[in-house]
């Protein structure tokens, strides 16, 4: 994965840092504690599924909405099995997505949820590597920065309980 811009290089380093940070806190907690509530009514598994979904979602947002490409079928980006959106269905609000992903996580092992997040993170990094400098200065860079900051926020929550 060769970055296309200095911004991509920097952002990939930040993603590596916050990914390592999240992995360390998850390891400290241990999968036996992933069903513990952490605040906001979520468990560790539910929060990780939530992060996986929103990192997965960066791909269609960037490729379709911000770069104007064709709509991506869910199987190209979505790592869960409960999205169930038809081609003409409206996009649910964030709370609906969060509730669905929390429910999905309840029926999965810690390993499955972690693997989904790791795959989402890998695809996110592949996407970040494609960002040009002009894109980095606009909506694409803003969206990707917000996605990374979202993960950092939740890593901080987990660190507080570990």
PDB file of C-alpha atoms in Angstrom:
ATOM      1  CA  UNK A   1       0.000   0.000   0.000  1.00  0.00           C
ATOM      2  CA  UNK A   2       1.833   3.055  -1.279  1.00  0.00           C
ATOM      3  CA  UNK A   3       0.343   6.361  -0.088  1.00  0.00           C
ATOM      4  CA  UNK A   4      -0.555   8.845  -2.818  1.00  0.00           C
ATOM      5  CA  UNK A   5       0.055  11.949  -0.730  1.00  0.00           C
ATOM      6  CA  UNK A   6       1.880  13.246   2.330  1.00  0.00           C
ATOM      7  CA  UNK A   7      -1.508  13.479   4.056  1.00  0.00           C
ATOM      8  CA  UNK A   8      -2.070   9.761   3.404  1.00  0.00           C
ATOM      9  CA  UNK A   9       1.323   8.917   4.849  1.00  0.00           C
ATOM     10  CA  UNK A  10       0.581  10.905   8.002  1.00  0.00           C
ATOM     11  CA  UNK A  11      -2.959   9.583   8.338  1.00  0.00           C
ATOM     12  CA  UNK A  12      -1.814   5.974   7.914  1.00  0.00           C
ATOM     13  CA  UNK A  13       0.678   6.498  10.745  1.00  0.00           C
ATOM     14  CA  UNK A  14      -2.108   7.897  12.930  1.00  0.00           C
ATOM     15  CA  UNK A  15      -4.339   4.923  12.070  1.00  0.00           C
ATOM     16  CA  UNK A  16      -1.521   2.541  12.963  1.00  0.00           C
ATOM     17  CA  UNK A  17      -1.046   4.332  16.274  1.00  0.00           C
ATOM     18  CA  UNK A  18      -4.687   4.357  17.258  1.00  0.00           C
ATOM     19  CA  UNK A  19      -5.203   0.806  16.020  1.00  0.00           C
ATOM     20  CA  UNK A  20      -2.308  -0.372  18.184  1.00  0.00           C
ATOM     21  CA  UNK A  21      -3.707   1.590  21.097  1.00  0.00           C
ATOM     22  CA  UNK A  22      -7.102  -0.068  20.709  1.00  0.00           C
ATOM     23  CA  UNK A  23      -5.523  -3.522  20.328  1.00  0.00           C
ATOM     24  CA  UNK A  24      -3.503  -2.997  23.543  1.00  0.00           C
ATOM     25  CA  UNK A  25      -6.517  -1.973  25.584  1.00  0.00           C
ATOM     26  CA  UNK A  26      -8.569  -4.880  24.194  1.00  0.00           C
ATOM     27  CA  UNK A  27      -5.765  -7.253  25.135  1.00  0.00           C
ATOM     28  CA  UNK A  28      -5.601  -5.811  28.677  1.00  0.00           C
ATOM     29  CA  UNK A  29      -9.345  -6.260  29.064  1.00  0.00           C
ATOM     30  CA  UNK A  30      -9.252  -9.782  27.641  1.00  0.00           C
ATOM     31  CA  UNK A  31     -12.128 -11.345  25.685  1.00  0.00           C
ATOM     32  CA  UNK A  32     -13.657 -12.737  28.877  1.00  0.00           C
ATOM     33  CA  UNK A  33     -14.582  -9.163  29.826  1.00  0.00           C
ATOM     34  CA  UNK A  34     -15.941  -8.093  26.452  1.00  0.00           C
ATOM     35  CA  UNK A  35     -19.517  -8.567  27.604  1.00  0.00           C
ATOM     36  CA  UNK A  36     -19.025  -6.034  30.426  1.00  0.00           C
ATOM     37  CA  UNK A  37     -20.939  -2.780  30.138  1.00  0.00           C
ATOM     38  CA  UNK A  38     -18.652   0.169  29.475  1.00  0.00           C
ATOM     39  CA  UNK A  39     -21.037   3.085  29.534  1.00  0.00           C
ATOM     40  CA  UNK A  40     -23.667   4.363  27.146  1.00  0.00           C
ATOM     41  CA  UNK A  41     -25.280   0.945  27.680  1.00  0.00           C
ATOM     42  CA  UNK A  42     -22.747  -0.820  25.440  1.00  0.00           C
ATOM     43  CA  UNK A  43     -20.420  -3.740  26.016  1.00  0.00           C
ATOM     44  CA  UNK A  44     -16.876  -3.926  24.672  1.00  0.00           C
ATOM     45  CA  UNK A  45     -18.030  -6.266  21.868  1.00  0.00           C
ATOM     46  CA  UNK A  46     -20.861  -3.931  20.940  1.00  0.00           C
ATOM     47  CA  UNK A  47     -18.541  -0.932  20.828  1.00  0.00           C
ATOM     48  CA  UNK A  48     -16.055  -2.811  18.647  1.00  0.00           C
ATOM     49  CA  UNK A  49     -18.849  -3.857  16.245  1.00  0.00           C
ATOM     50  CA  UNK A  50     -19.960  -0.213  16.190  1.00  0.00           C
ATOM     51  CA  UNK A  51     -16.415   0.869  15.274  1.00  0.00           C
ATOM     52  CA  UNK A  52     -16.183  -1.840  12.617  1.00  0.00           C
ATOM     53  CA  UNK A  53     -19.415  -0.686  10.998  1.00  0.00           C
ATOM     54  CA  UNK A  54     -18.470   2.985  10.878  1.00  0.00           C
ATOM     55  CA  UNK A  55     -14.998   2.205   9.550  1.00  0.00           C
ATOM     56  CA  UNK A  56     -16.562  -0.086   6.926  1.00  0.00           C
ATOM     57  CA  UNK A  57     -18.954   2.691   5.969  1.00  0.00           C
ATOM     58  CA  UNK A  58     -16.128   5.037   5.029  1.00  0.00           C
ATOM     59  CA  UNK A  59     -15.607   3.050   1.814  1.00  0.00           C
ATOM     60  CA  UNK A  60     -19.060   3.667   0.274  1.00  0.00           C
ATOM     61  CA  UNK A  61     -19.199   7.228   1.613  1.00  0.00           C
ATOM     62  CA  UNK A  62     -15.886   8.154  -0.010  1.00  0.00           C
ATOM     63  CA  UNK A  63     -16.228   6.133  -3.216  1.00  0.00           C
ATOM     64  CA  UNK A  64     -19.907   6.868  -3.883  1.00  0.00           C
ATOM     65  CA  UNK A  65     -20.883  10.110  -2.229  1.00  0.00           C
ATOM     66  CA  UNK A  66     -17.623  12.062  -2.207  1.00  0.00           C
ATOM     67  CA  UNK A  67     -15.889  10.704  -5.307  1.00  0.00           C
ATOM     68  CA  UNK A  68     -19.072  10.239  -7.336  1.00  0.00           C
ATOM     69  CA  UNK A  69     -18.496   6.578  -8.168  1.00  0.00           C
ATOM     70  CA  UNK A  70     -21.162   3.925  -8.634  1.00  0.00           C
ATOM     71  CA  UNK A  71     -22.982   2.593  -5.586  1.00  0.00           C
ATOM     72  CA  UNK A  72     -21.033  -0.187  -3.915  1.00  0.00           C
ATOM     73  CA  UNK A  73     -22.966  -3.351  -3.090  1.00  0.00           C
ATOM     74  CA  UNK A  74     -22.989  -4.027   0.646  1.00  0.00           C
ATOM     75  CA  UNK A  75     -21.022  -7.258   0.250  1.00  0.00           C
ATOM     76  CA  UNK A  76     -18.052  -5.172  -0.973  1.00  0.00           C
ATOM     77  CA  UNK A  77     -17.829  -3.201   2.250  1.00  0.00           C
ATOM     78  CA  UNK A  78     -20.120  -4.456   5.009  1.00  0.00           C
ATOM     79  CA  UNK A  79     -18.606  -7.065   7.338  1.00  0.00           C
ATOM     80  CA  UNK A  80     -21.717  -8.023   9.259  1.00  0.00           C
ATOM     81  CA  UNK A  81     -24.696 -10.040   8.125  1.00  0.00           C
ATOM     82  CA  UNK A  82     -27.612  -7.911   9.295  1.00  0.00           C
ATOM     83  CA  UNK A  83     -27.600  -4.770   7.131  1.00  0.00           C
ATOM     84  CA  UNK A  84     -30.512  -5.959   4.981  1.00  0.00           C
ATOM     85  CA  UNK A  85     -30.866  -2.812   2.923  1.00  0.00           C
ATOM     86  CA  UNK A  86     -32.472  -3.096  -0.453  1.00  0.00           C
ATOM     87  CA  UNK A  87     -31.273  -0.940  -3.361  1.00  0.00           C
ATOM     88  CA  UNK A  88     -34.111   1.568  -2.926  1.00  0.00           C
ATOM     89  CA  UNK A  89     -34.328   1.507   0.877  1.00  0.00           C
ATOM     90  CA  UNK A  90     -33.542   4.758   2.676  1.00  0.00           C
ATOM     91  CA  UNK A  91     -30.341   4.878   4.723  1.00  0.00           C
ATOM     92  CA  UNK A  92     -31.228   4.410   8.409  1.00  0.00           C
ATOM     93  CA  UNK A  93     -30.191   6.983  10.976  1.00  0.00           C
ATOM     94  CA  UNK A  94     -27.036   6.473  13.071  1.00  0.00           C
ATOM     95  CA  UNK A  95     -28.945   5.212  16.111  1.00  0.00           C
ATOM     96  CA  UNK A  96     -30.591   2.486  14.022  1.00  0.00           C
ATOM     97  CA  UNK A  97     -27.200   1.376  12.734  1.00  0.00           C
ATOM     98  CA  UNK A  98     -25.712   1.426  16.225  1.00  0.00           C
ATOM     99  CA  UNK A  99     -28.578  -0.629  17.646  1.00  0.00           C
ATOM    100  CA  UNK A 100     -28.306  -3.174  14.827  1.00  0.00           C
ATOM    101  CA  UNK A 101     -24.548  -3.557  15.237  1.00  0.00           C
ATOM    102  CA  UNK A 102     -24.852  -3.932  19.015  1.00  0.00           C
ATOM    103  CA  UNK A 103     -27.396  -6.696  18.495  1.00  0.00           C
ATOM    104  CA  UNK A 104     -25.144  -8.375  15.908  1.00  0.00           C
ATOM    105  CA  UNK A 105     -22.223  -8.340  18.369  1.00  0.00           C
ATOM    106  CA  UNK A 106     -24.320  -9.982  21.101  1.00  0.00           C
ATOM    107  CA  UNK A 107     -24.504 -13.138  19.005  1.00  0.00           C
ATOM    108  CA  UNK A 108     -20.819 -13.277  18.066  1.00  0.00           C
ATOM    109  CA  UNK A 109     -17.669 -14.406  19.806  1.00  0.00           C
ATOM    110  CA  UNK A 110     -15.061 -11.836  20.774  1.00  0.00           C
ATOM    111  CA  UNK A 111     -12.792 -13.276  18.084  1.00  0.00           C
ATOM    112  CA  UNK A 112     -15.379 -12.776  15.333  1.00  0.00           C
ATOM    113  CA  UNK A 113     -16.047  -9.171  16.352  1.00  0.00           C
ATOM    114  CA  UNK A 114     -12.325  -8.411  16.587  1.00  0.00           C
ATOM    115  CA  UNK A 115     -11.679  -9.987  13.185  1.00  0.00           C
ATOM    116  CA  UNK A 116     -14.433  -7.879  11.631  1.00  0.00           C
ATOM    117  CA  UNK A 117     -12.927  -4.694  13.072  1.00  0.00           C
ATOM    118  CA  UNK A 118      -9.457  -5.703  11.883  1.00  0.00           C
ATOM    119  CA  UNK A 119     -10.772  -6.301   8.363  1.00  0.00           C
ATOM    120  CA  UNK A 120     -12.601  -2.972   8.407  1.00  0.00           C
ATOM    121  CA  UNK A 121      -9.422  -1.260   9.577  1.00  0.00           C
ATOM    122  CA  UNK A 122      -7.415  -2.912   6.788  1.00  0.00           C
ATOM    123  CA  UNK A 123      -9.880  -1.687   4.141  1.00  0.00           C
ATOM    124  CA  UNK A 124      -9.916   1.769   5.726  1.00  0.00           C
ATOM    125  CA  UNK A 125      -6.132   1.960   5.476  1.00  0.00           C
ATOM    126  CA  UNK A 126      -6.257   0.842   1.836  1.00  0.00           C
ATOM    127  CA  UNK A 127      -8.736   3.645   1.177  1.00  0.00           C
ATOM    128  CA  UNK A 128      -6.648   6.241   3.018  1.00  0.00           C
ATOM    129  CA  UNK A 129      -3.652   5.312   0.885  1.00  0.00           C
ATOM    130  CA  UNK A 130      -5.588   6.390  -2.229  1.00  0.00           C
ATOM    131  CA  UNK A 131      -6.313   9.926  -1.012  1.00  0.00           C
ATOM    132  CA  UNK A 132      -4.690  12.659  -3.072  1.00  0.00           C
ATOM    133  CA  UNK A 133      -3.526  15.910  -1.529  1.00  0.00           C
ATOM    134  CA  UNK A 134      -6.450  17.923  -3.021  1.00  0.00           C
ATOM    135  CA  UNK A 135      -8.904  15.342  -1.601  1.00  0.00           C
ATOM    136  CA  UNK A 136      -7.162  15.514   1.769  1.00  0.00           C
ATOM    137  CA  UNK A 137      -7.889  19.236   1.952  1.00  0.00           C
ATOM    138  CA  UNK A 138     -11.607  18.744   1.348  1.00  0.00           C
ATOM    139  CA  UNK A 139     -14.530  16.547   2.334  1.00  0.00           C
ATOM    140  CA  UNK A 140     -12.630  13.279   1.822  1.00  0.00           C
ATOM    141  CA  UNK A 141      -9.915  14.248   4.280  1.00  0.00           C
ATOM    142  CA  UNK A 142     -12.464  15.645   6.715  1.00  0.00           C
ATOM    143  CA  UNK A 143     -14.539  12.463   6.662  1.00  0.00           C
ATOM    144  CA  UNK A 144     -11.542  10.194   7.143  1.00  0.00           C
ATOM    145  CA  UNK A 145     -10.129  12.340   9.936  1.00  0.00           C
ATOM    146  CA  UNK A 146     -13.481  12.205  11.726  1.00  0.00           C
ATOM    147  CA  UNK A 147     -13.540   8.404  11.364  1.00  0.00           C
ATOM    148  CA  UNK A 148     -10.102   8.135  12.986  1.00  0.00           C
ATOM    149  CA  UNK A 149     -11.051  10.541  15.769  1.00  0.00           C
ATOM    150  CA  UNK A 150     -14.199   8.487  16.411  1.00  0.00           C
ATOM    151  CA  UNK A 151     -12.055   5.414  17.056  1.00  0.00           C
ATOM    152  CA  UNK A 152      -9.716   7.439  19.277  1.00  0.00           C
ATOM    153  CA  UNK A 153     -12.681   8.600  21.363  1.00  0.00           C
ATOM    154  CA  UNK A 154     -13.844   5.036  21.972  1.00  0.00           C
ATOM    155  CA  UNK A 155     -10.303   3.816  22.679  1.00  0.00           C
ATOM    156  CA  UNK A 156     -10.128   6.446  25.431  1.00  0.00           C
ATOM    157  CA  UNK A 157     -13.387   5.121  26.906  1.00  0.00           C
ATOM    158  CA  UNK A 158     -12.002   1.593  26.949  1.00  0.00           C
ATOM    159  CA  UNK A 159      -8.690   2.713  28.449  1.00  0.00           C
ATOM    160  CA  UNK A 160     -10.609   4.297  31.321  1.00  0.00           C
ATOM    161  CA  UNK A 161     -12.055   0.930  32.292  1.00  0.00           C
ATOM    162  CA  UNK A 162      -9.034  -1.291  31.568  1.00  0.00           C
TER     163      UNK A 162
END
